[in-house]
Short mmCIF file of C-alpha atoms and ligand atoms in Angstrom, two decimals:
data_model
loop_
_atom_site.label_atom_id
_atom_site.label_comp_id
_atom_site.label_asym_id
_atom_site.label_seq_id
_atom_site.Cartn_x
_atom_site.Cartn_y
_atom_site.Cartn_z
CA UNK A 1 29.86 13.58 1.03
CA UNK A 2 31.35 15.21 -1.95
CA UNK A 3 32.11 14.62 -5.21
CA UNK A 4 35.05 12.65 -4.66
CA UNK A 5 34.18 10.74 -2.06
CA UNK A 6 36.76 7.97 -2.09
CA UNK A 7 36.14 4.49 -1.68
CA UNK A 8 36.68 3.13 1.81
CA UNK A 9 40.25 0.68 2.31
CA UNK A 10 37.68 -1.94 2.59
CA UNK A 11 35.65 -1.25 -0.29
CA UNK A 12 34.01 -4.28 -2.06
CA UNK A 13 35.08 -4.60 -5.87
CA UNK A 14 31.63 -5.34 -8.35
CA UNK A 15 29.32 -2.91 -6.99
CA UNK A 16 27.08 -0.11 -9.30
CA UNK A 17 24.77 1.91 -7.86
CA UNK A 18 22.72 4.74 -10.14
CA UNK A 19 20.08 7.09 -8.99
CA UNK A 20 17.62 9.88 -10.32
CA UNK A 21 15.48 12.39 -8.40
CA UNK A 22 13.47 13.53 -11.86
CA UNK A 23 13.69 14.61 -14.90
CA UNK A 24 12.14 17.24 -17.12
CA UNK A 25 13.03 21.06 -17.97
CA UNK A 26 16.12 21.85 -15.90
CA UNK A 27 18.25 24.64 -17.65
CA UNK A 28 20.90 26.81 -16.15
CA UNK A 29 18.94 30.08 -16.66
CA UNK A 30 15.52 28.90 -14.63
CA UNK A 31 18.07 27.04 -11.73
CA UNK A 32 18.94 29.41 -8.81
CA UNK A 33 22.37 28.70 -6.89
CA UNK A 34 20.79 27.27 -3.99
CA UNK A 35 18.18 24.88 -5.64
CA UNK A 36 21.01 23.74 -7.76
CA UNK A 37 23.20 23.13 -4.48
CA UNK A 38 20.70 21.48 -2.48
CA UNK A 39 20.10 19.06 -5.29
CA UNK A 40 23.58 17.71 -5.66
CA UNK A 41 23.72 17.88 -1.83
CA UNK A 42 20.44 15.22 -1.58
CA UNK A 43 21.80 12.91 -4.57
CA UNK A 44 25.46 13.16 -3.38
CA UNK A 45 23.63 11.92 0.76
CA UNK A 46 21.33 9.37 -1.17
CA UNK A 47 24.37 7.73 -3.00
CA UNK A 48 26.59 7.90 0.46
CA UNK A 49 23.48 5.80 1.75
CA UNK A 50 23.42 3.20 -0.79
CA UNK A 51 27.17 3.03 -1.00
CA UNK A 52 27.27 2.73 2.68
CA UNK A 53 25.30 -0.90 1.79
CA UNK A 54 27.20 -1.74 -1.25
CA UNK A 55 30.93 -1.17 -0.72
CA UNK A 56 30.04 -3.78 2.64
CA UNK A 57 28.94 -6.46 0.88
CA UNK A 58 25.34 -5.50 1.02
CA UNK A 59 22.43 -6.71 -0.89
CA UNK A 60 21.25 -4.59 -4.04
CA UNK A 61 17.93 -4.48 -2.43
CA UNK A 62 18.68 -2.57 0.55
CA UNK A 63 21.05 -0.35 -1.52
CA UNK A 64 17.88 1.02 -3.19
CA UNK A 65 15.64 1.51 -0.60
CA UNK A 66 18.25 3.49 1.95
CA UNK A 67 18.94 5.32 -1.22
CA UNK A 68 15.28 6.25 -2.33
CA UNK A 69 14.53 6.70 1.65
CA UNK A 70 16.89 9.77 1.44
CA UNK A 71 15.70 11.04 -1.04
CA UNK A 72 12.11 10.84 -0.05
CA UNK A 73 13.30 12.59 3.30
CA UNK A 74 14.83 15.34 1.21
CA UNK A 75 12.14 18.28 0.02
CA UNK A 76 14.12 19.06 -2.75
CA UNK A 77 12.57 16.33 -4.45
CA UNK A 78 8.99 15.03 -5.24
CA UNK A 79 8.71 11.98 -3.23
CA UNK A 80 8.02 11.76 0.31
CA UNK A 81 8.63 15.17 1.92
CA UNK A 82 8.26 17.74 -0.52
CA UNK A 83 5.52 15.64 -2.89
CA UNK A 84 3.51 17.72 -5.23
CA UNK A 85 0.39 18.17 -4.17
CA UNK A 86 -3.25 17.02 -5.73
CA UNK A 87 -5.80 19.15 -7.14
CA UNK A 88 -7.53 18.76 -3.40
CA UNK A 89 -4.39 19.91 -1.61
CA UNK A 90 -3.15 17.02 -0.22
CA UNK A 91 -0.62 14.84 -1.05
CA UNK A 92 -0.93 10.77 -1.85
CA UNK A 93 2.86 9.11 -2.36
CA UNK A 94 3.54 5.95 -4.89
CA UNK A 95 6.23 4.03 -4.68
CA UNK A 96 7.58 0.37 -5.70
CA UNK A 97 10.76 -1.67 -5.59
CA UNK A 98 11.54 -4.83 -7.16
CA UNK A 99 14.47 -7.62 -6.59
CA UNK A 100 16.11 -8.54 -9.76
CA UNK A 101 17.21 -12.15 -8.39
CA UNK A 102 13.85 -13.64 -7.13
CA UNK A 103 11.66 -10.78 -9.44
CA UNK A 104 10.01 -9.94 -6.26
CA UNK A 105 7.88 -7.13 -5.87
CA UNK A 106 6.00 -4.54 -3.90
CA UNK A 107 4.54 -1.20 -4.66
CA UNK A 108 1.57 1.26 -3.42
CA UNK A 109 -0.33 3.98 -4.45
CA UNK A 110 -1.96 6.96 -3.49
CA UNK A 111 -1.01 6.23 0.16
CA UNK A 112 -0.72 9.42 2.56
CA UNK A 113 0.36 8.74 6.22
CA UNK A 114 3.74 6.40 5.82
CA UNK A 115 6.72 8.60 6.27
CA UNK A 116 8.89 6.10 3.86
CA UNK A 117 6.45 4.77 1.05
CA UNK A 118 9.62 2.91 -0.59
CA UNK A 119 9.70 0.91 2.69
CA UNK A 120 6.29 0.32 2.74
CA UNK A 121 6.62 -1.27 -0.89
CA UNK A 122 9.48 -3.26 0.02
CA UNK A 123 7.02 -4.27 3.22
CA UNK A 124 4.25 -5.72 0.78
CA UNK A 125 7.10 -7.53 -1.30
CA UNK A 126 8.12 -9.78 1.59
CA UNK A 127 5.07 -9.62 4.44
CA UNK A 128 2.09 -10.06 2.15
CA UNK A 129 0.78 -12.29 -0.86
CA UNK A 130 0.57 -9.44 -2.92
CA UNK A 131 2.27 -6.84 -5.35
CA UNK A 132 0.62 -3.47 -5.46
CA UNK A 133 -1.88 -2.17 -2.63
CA UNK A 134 -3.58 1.20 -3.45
CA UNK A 135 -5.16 4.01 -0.82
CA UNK A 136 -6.86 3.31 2.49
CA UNK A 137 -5.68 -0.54 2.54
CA UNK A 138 -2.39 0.37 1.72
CA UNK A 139 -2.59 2.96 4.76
CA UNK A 140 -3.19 0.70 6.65
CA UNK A 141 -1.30 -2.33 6.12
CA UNK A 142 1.51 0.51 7.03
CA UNK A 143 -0.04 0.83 10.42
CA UNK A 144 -0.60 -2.77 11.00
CA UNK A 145 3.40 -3.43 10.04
CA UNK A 146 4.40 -0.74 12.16
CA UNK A 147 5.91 1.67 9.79
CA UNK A 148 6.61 5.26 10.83
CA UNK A 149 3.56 7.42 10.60
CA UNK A 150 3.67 11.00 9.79
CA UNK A 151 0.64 13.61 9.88
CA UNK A 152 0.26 14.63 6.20
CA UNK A 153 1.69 18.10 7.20
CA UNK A 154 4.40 16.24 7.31
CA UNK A 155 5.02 15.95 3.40
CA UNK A 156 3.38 19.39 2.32
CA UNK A 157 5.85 22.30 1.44
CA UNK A 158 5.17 25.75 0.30
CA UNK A 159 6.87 26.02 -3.04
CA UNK A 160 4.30 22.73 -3.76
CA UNK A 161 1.30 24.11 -2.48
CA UNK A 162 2.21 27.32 -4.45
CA UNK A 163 2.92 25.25 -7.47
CA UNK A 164 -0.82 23.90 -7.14
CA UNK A 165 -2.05 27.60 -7.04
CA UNK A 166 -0.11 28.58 -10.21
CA UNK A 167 -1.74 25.42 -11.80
CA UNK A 168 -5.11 26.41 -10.85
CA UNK A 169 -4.49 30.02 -11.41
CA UNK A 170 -3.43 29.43 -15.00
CA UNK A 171 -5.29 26.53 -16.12
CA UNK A 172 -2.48 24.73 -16.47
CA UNK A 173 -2.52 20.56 -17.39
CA UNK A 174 -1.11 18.36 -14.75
CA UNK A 175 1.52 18.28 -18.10
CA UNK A 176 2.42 21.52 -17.83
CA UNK A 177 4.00 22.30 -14.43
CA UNK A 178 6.92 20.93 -12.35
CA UNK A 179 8.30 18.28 -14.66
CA UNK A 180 11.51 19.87 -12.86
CA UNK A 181 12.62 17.82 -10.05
CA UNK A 182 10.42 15.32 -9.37
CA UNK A 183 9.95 11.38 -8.91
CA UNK A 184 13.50 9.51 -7.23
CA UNK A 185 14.52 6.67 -7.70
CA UNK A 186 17.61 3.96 -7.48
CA UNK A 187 18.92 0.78 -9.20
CA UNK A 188 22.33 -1.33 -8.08
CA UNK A 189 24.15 -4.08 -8.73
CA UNK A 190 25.30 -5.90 -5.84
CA UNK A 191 28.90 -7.63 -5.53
CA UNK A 192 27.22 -10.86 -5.84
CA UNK A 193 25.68 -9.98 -9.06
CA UNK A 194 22.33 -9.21 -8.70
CA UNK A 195 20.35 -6.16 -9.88
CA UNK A 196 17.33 -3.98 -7.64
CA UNK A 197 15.72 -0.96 -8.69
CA UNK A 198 13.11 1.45 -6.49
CA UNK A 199 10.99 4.43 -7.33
CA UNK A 200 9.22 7.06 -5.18
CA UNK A 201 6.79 9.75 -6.58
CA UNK A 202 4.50 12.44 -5.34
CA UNK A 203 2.74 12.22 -8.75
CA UNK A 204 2.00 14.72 -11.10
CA UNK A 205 0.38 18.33 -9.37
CA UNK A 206 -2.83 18.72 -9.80
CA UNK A 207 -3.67 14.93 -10.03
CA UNK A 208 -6.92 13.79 -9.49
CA UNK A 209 -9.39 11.12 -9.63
CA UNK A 210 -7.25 8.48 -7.65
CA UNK A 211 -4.33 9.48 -10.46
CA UNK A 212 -1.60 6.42 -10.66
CA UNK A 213 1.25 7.10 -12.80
CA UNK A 214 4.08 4.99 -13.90
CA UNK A 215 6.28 4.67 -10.53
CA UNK A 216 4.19 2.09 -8.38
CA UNK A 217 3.60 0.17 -11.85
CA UNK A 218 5.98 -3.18 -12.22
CA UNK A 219 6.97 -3.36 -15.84
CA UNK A 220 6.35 1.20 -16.19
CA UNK A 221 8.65 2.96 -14.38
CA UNK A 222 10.23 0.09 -12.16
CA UNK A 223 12.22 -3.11 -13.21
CA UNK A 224 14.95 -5.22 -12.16
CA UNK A 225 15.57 -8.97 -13.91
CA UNK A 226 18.95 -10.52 -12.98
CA UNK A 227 19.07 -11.70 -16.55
CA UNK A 228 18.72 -8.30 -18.32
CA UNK A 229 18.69 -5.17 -15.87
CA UNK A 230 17.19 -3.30 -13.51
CA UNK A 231 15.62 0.21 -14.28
CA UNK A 232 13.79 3.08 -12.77
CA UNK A 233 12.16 5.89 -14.51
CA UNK A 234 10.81 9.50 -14.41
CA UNK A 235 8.80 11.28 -16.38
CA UNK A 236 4.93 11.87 -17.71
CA UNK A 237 3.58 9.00 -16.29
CA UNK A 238 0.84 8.17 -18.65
CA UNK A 239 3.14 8.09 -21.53
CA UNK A 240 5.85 5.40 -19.80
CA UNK A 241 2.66 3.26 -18.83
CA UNK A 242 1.56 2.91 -22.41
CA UNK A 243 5.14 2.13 -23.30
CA UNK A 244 5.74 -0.20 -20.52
CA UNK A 245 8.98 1.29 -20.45
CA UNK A 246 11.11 -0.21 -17.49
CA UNK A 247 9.81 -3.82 -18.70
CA UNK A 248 10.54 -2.62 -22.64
CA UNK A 249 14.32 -2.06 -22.10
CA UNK A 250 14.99 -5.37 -20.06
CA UNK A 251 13.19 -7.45 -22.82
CA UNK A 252 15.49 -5.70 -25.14
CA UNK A 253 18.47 -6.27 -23.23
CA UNK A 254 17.59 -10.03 -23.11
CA UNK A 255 16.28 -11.25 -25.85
CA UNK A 256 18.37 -8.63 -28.58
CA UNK A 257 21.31 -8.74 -27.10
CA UNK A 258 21.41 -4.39 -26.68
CA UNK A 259 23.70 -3.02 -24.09
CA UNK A 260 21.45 -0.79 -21.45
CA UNK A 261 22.37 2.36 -23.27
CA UNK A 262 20.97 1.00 -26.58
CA UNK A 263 17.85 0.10 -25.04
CA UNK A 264 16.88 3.30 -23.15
CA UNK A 265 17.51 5.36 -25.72
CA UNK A 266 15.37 3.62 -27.85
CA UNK A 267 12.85 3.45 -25.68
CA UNK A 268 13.01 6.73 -24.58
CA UNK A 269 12.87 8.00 -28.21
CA UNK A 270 9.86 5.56 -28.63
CA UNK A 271 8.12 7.09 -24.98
CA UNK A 272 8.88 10.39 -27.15
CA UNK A 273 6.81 9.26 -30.26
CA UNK A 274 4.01 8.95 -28.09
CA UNK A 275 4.08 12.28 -26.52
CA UNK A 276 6.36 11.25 -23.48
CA UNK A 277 9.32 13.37 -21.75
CA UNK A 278 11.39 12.02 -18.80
CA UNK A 279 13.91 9.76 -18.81
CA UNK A 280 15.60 6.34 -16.96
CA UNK A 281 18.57 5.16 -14.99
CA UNK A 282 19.49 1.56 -15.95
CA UNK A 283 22.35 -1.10 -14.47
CA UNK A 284 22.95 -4.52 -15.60
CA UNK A 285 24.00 -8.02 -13.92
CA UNK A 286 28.05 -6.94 -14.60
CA UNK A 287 27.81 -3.86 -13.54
CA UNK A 288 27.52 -1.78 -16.87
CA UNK A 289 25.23 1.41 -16.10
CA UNK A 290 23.65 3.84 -18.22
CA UNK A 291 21.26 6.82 -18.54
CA UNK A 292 18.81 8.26 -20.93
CA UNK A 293 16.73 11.26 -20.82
CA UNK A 294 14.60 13.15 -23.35
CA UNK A 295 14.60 16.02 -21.89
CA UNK A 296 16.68 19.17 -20.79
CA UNK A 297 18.15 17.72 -17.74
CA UNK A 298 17.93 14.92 -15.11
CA UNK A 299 18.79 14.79 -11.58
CA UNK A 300 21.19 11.95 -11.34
CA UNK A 301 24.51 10.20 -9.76
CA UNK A 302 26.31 7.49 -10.09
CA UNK A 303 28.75 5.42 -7.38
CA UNK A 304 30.23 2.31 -8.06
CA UNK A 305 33.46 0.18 -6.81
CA UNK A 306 36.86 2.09 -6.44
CA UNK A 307 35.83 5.66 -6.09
CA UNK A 308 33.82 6.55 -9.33
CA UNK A 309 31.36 9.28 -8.38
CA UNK A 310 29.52 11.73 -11.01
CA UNK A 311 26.18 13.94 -9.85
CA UNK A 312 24.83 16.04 -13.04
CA UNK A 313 21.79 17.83 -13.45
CA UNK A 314 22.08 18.93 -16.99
CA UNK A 315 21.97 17.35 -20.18
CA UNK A 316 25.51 18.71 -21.17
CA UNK A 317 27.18 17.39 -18.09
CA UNK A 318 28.44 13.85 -18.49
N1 LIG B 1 6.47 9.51 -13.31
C1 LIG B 1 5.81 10.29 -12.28
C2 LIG B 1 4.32 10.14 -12.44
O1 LIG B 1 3.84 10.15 -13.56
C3 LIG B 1 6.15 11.74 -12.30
C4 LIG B 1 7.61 12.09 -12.45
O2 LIG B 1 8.43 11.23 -12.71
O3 LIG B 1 7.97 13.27 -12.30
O4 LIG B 1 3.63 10.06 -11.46
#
């Protein structure tokens, strides 16, 4: 589980697997030693996960999700455990995966009780007619599947309720705060060629009115299209919505011919124009990966065939 993990004997060749848990303004001088350690500590366990799928043989698809499931697990980052809270104090989880071979998908919002929202998503992909299920019904298609449920305690954490009060003390937008280390998410390419990507949020703090940002939306902050790429994103939701973002950079891929790096960053730049920050994690059907971020850092790692491992955090890291 460290940087250098080295490729098991029996290691599949073909396999990429890229992952993000948020991007925003993460600088040296506001990072303490131990948030900085437990962050490369939860992306370096979420990328033994999904390499513990890939280097098998395994599908993209479960890559992602036992990826994104560690991360959600992890309180270091906002999804799952450790999700930043609403402006009532509680916490209500989005989350949606998509399967670049079939373009598949599942996603919910808003929901509060399900310990794993990613599998939950991936739930309403294959047992129901459906794509995206929001709040109550959402809760409890959960229950009637049987997915682990948690009491909402379960996901609330002190530094994110005090985050709320430091927002309401200062009148701070949901803008503002915490675009530190936020949404996770995952995209892989499988040995057999075919793309997935996943995304798990807390949200914005603060959020309220039933507040849906980009990472439950199909075509916003998730994507995966076996002919172009798959992509998950982070960032100031509202902004990669009106962009379409995940969507924009696979129609670029496919039908101008950019590599993935081309696309995000012109995307990104173009999320930018609108007032966006946050950034994406991107692989393609032969394994090429990429990232691109507009801001000061990203949480983010990247495993693929024959040993490669990088974690970074800041944008001068490679
Ligand atoms: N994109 C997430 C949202 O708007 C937040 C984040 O990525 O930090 O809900």
């Amino acid at each position: 589980m460290t940087a250098a993990t080295p490729a098991a004997a029996q290691d599949t060749p073909g396999w990429t697997l890229v992952i993000h848990g948020g991007a925003g303004v993460i600088e040296r001088e506001r990072m303490t030693p131990e948030r900085e350690k437990a962050a490369r500590a939860g992306l370096n366990a979420a990328l033994d996960a999904g390499q513990a799928v890939l280097a098998k043989g395994g599908n993209a698809i479960d890559a992602v999700e036992a990826a994104v499931r560690v991360l959600e697990d992890d309180p270091a980052f906002n999804a799952g455990r450790g999700a930043v809270f609403t402006y009532e104090g509680t916490n209500e989880l989005d989350a949606s995966i998509m399967d670049g071979s079939t373009r598949a998908a599942g996603a919910v919002a808003g929901v509060t009780r399900t310990k794993n929202p990613i599998t939950l998503a991936r739930r309403v992909m294959e047992d129901s007619p459906h794509v995206l299920l929001a709040g109550k019904g959402a809760d409890a298609f959960s229950r009637e599947k049987g997915l682990e449920q948690v009491d909402p305690s379960w996901f609330a954490t002190p530094e994110r309720r005090q985050q709320l009060e430091k927002m309401k003390a200062q009148s701070l937008s949901a803008f503002d705060v915490d675009m530190k280390y936020g949404t996770v998410g995952a995209v892989a390419r499988d040995a057999a060629g075919h793309v997935a990507a996943a995304t798990s949020t807390g949200g914005m703090t603060g959020k309220r009115w039933g507040r849906v940002g980009d990472s439950p939306l199909i075509g916003a902050g998730t994507y995966a299209d076996d002919r172009a790429c798959a992509v998950s994103a982070t960032g100031s939701g509202e902004f990669f919505i009106r962009e379409g973002v995940a969507h924009e950079i696979c129609a670029r891929v496919r039908f101008k011919g950019e590599t993935l790096k081309q696309a995000g960053d012109i995307v990104m730049a173009e999320t930018k124009d609108l007032g966006g920050t946050g950034g994406v994690i991107l692989t393609g059907p032969t394994g090429e990966m990429a990232w691109s971020f507009n801001t000061a850092g990203m949480y983010r790692g990247h495993a693929s065939a024959g040993g490669t491992r990088v974690v970074a955090i800041y944008g001068d890291e490679k």
